[in-house]
Short mmCIF file of N, CA and C in Angstrom, two decimals:
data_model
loop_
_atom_site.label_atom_id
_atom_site.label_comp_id
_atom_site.label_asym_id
_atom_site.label_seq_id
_atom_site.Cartn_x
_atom_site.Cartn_y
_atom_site.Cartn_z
N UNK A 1 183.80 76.58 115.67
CA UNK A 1 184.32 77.35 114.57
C UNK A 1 184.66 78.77 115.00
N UNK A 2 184.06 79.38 115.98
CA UNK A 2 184.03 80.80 116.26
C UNK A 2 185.56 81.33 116.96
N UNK A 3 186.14 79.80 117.77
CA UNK A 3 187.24 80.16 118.14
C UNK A 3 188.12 79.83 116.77
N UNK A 4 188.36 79.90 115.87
CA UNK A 4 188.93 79.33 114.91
C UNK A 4 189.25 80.96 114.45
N UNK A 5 188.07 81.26 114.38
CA UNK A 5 187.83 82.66 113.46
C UNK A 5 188.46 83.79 114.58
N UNK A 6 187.94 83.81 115.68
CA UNK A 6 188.80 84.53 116.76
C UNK A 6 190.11 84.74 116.99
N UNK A 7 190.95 83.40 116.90
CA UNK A 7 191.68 83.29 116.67
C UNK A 7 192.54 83.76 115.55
N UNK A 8 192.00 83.40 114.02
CA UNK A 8 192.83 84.37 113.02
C UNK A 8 192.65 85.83 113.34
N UNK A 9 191.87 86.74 113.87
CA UNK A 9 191.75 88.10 113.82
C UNK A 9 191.89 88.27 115.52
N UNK A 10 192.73 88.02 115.69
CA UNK A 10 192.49 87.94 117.52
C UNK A 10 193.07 89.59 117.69
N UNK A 11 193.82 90.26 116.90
CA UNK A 11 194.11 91.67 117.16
C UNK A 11 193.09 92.57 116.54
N UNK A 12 191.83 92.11 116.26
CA UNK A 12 190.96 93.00 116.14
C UNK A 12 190.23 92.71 117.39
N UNK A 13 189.07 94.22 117.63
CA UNK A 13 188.41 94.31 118.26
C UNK A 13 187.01 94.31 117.23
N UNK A 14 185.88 93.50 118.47
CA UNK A 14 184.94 92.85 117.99
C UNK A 14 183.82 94.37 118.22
N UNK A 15 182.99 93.83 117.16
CA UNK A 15 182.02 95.36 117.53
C UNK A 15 180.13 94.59 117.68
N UNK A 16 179.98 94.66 118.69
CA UNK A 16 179.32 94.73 119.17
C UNK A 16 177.55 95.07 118.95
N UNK A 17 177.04 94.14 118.52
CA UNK A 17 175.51 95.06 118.14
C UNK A 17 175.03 96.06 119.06
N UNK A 18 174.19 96.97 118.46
CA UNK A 18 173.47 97.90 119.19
C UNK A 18 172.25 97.22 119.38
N UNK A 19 171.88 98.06 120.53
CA UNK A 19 170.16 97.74 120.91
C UNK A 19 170.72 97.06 122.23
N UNK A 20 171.62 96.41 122.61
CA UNK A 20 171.79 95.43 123.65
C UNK A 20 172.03 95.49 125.10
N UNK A 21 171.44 95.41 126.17
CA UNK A 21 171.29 95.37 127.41
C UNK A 21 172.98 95.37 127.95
N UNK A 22 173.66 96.02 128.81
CA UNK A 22 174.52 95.57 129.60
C UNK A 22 175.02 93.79 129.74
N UNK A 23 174.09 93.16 130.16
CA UNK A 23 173.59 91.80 130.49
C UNK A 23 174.31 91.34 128.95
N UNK A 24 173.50 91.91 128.01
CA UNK A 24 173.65 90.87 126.68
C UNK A 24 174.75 91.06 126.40
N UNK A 25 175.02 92.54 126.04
CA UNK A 25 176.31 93.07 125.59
C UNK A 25 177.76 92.21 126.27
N UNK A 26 177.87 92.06 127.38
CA UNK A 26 179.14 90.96 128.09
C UNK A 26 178.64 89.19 127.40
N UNK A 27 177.32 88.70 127.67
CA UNK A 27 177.08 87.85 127.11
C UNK A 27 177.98 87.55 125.31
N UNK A 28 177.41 88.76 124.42
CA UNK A 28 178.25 88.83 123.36
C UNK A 28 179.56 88.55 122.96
N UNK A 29 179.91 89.31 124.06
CA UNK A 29 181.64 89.19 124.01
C UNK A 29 182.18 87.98 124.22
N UNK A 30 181.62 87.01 125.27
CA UNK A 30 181.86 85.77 125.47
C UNK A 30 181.43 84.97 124.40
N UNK A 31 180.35 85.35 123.58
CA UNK A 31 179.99 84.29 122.69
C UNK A 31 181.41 84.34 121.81
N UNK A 32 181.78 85.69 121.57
CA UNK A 32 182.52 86.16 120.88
C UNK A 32 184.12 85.27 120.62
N UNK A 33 183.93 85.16 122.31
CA UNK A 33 185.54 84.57 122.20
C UNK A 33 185.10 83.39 122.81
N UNK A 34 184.14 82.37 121.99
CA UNK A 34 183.76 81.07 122.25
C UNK A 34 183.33 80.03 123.30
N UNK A 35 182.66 80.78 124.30
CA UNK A 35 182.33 80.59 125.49
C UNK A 35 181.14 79.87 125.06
N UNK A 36 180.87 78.54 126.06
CA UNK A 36 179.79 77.54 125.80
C UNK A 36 178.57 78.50 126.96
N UNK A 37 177.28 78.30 126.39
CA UNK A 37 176.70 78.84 127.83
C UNK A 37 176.75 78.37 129.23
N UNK A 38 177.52 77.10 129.46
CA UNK A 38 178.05 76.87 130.53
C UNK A 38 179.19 77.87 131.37
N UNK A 39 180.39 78.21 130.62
CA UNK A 39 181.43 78.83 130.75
C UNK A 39 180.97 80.28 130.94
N UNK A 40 179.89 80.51 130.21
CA UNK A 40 179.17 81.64 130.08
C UNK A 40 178.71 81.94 132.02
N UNK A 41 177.79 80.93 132.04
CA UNK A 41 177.32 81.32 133.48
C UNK A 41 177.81 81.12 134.47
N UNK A 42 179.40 80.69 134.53
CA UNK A 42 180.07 80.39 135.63
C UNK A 42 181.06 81.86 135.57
N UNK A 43 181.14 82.69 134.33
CA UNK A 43 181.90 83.72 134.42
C UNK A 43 180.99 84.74 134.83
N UNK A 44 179.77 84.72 134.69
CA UNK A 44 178.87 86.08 134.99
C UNK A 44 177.91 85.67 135.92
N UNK A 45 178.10 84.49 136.88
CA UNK A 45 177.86 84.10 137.77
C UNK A 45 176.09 83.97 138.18
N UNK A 46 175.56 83.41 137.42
CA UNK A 46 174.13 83.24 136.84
C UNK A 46 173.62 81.59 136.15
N UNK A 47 172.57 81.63 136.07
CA UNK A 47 172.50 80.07 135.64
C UNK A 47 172.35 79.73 134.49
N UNK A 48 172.59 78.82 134.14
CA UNK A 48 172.18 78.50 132.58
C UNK A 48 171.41 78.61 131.49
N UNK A 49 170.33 78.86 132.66
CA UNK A 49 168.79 79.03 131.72
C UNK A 49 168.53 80.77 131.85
N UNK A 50 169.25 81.29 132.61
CA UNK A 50 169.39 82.53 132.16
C UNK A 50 170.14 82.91 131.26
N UNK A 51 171.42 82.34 130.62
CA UNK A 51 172.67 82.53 129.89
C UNK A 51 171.92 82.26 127.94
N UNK A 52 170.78 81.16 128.58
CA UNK A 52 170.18 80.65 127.19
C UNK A 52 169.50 82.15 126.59
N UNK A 53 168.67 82.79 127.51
CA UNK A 53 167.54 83.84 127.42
C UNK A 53 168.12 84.66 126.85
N UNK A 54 169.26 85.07 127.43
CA UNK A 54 170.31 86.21 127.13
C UNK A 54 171.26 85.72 125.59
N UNK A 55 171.99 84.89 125.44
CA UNK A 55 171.78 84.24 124.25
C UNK A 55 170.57 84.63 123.26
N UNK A 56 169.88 83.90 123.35
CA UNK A 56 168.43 84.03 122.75
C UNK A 56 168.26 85.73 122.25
N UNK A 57 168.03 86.04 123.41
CA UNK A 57 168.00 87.95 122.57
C UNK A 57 169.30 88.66 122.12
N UNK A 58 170.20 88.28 122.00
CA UNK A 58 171.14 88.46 121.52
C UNK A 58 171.35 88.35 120.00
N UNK A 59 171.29 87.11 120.03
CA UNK A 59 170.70 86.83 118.56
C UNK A 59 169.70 87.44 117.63
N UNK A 60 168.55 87.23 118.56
CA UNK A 60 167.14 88.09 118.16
C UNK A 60 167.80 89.27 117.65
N UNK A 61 168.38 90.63 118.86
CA UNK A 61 168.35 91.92 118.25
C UNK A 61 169.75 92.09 117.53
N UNK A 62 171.03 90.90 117.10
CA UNK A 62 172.09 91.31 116.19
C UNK A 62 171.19 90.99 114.77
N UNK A 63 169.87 89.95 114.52
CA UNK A 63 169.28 89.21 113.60
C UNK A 63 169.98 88.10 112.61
N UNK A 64 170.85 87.45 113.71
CA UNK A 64 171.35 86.29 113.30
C UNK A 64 170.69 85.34 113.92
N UNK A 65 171.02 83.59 113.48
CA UNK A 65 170.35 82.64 113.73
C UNK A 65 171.21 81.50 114.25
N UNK A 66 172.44 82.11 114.36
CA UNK A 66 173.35 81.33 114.91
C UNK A 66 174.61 82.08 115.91
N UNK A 67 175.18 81.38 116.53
CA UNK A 67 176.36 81.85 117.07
C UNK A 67 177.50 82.51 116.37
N UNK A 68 177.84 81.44 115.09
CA UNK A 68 178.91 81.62 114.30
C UNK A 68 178.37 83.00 113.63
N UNK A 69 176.95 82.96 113.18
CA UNK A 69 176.80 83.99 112.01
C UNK A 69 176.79 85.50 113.23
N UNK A 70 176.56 85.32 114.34
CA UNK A 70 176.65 86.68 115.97
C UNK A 70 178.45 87.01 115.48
N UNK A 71 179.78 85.62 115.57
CA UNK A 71 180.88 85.87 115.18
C UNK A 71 181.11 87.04 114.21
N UNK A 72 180.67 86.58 112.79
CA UNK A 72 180.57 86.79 111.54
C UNK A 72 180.32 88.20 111.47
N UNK A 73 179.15 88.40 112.18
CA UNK A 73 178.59 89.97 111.88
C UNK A 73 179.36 91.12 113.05
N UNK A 74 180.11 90.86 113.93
CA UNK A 74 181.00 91.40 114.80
C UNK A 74 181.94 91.70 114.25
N UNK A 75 182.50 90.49 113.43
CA UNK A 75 183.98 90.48 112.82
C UNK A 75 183.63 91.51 111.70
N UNK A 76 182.90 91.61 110.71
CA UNK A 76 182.00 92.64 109.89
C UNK A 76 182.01 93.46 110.12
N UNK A 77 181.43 94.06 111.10
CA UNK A 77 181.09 95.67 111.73
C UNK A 77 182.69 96.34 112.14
N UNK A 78 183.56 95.46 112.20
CA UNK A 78 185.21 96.21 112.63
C UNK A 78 185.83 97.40 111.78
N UNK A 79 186.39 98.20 112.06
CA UNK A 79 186.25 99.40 111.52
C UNK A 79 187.52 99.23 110.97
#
């Protein structure tokens, strides 16, 4: 769904939670523009079960519970 939504607003820029590590912050962006955590760790050149972790707190500090709702609250925060 996230590329769906990306797609209709693809000329906005996504904003980004605060609190977030370098690491997470690129993680984000990829979730952003629908990257599986596979695709994820072959672009930031790391393994999977690191891509999950990073994921994982990502979520934690935007305080969503999903990917789509990480979308949702990016697309939200756009100025």
């Amino acid at each position: 769904m996230s590329r769906l939504v990306v797609l209709a607003v693809d000329d906005r820029e996504p904003s980004v939670p605060e609190g977030l590590t370098e690491a997470e912050r690129a993680v984000a962006l990829l979730l952003f523009s629908g990257c599986t955590n596979d695709q994820i760790a072959v672009a930031r050149g790391v393994s999977e079960r690191t891509v999950a972790k990073q994921v994982s707190a990502v979520l934690q500090k935007a305080g969503v519970a999903s990917r789509t709702e990480l979308v949702v609250r990016m697309l939200g925060q756009v100025g």
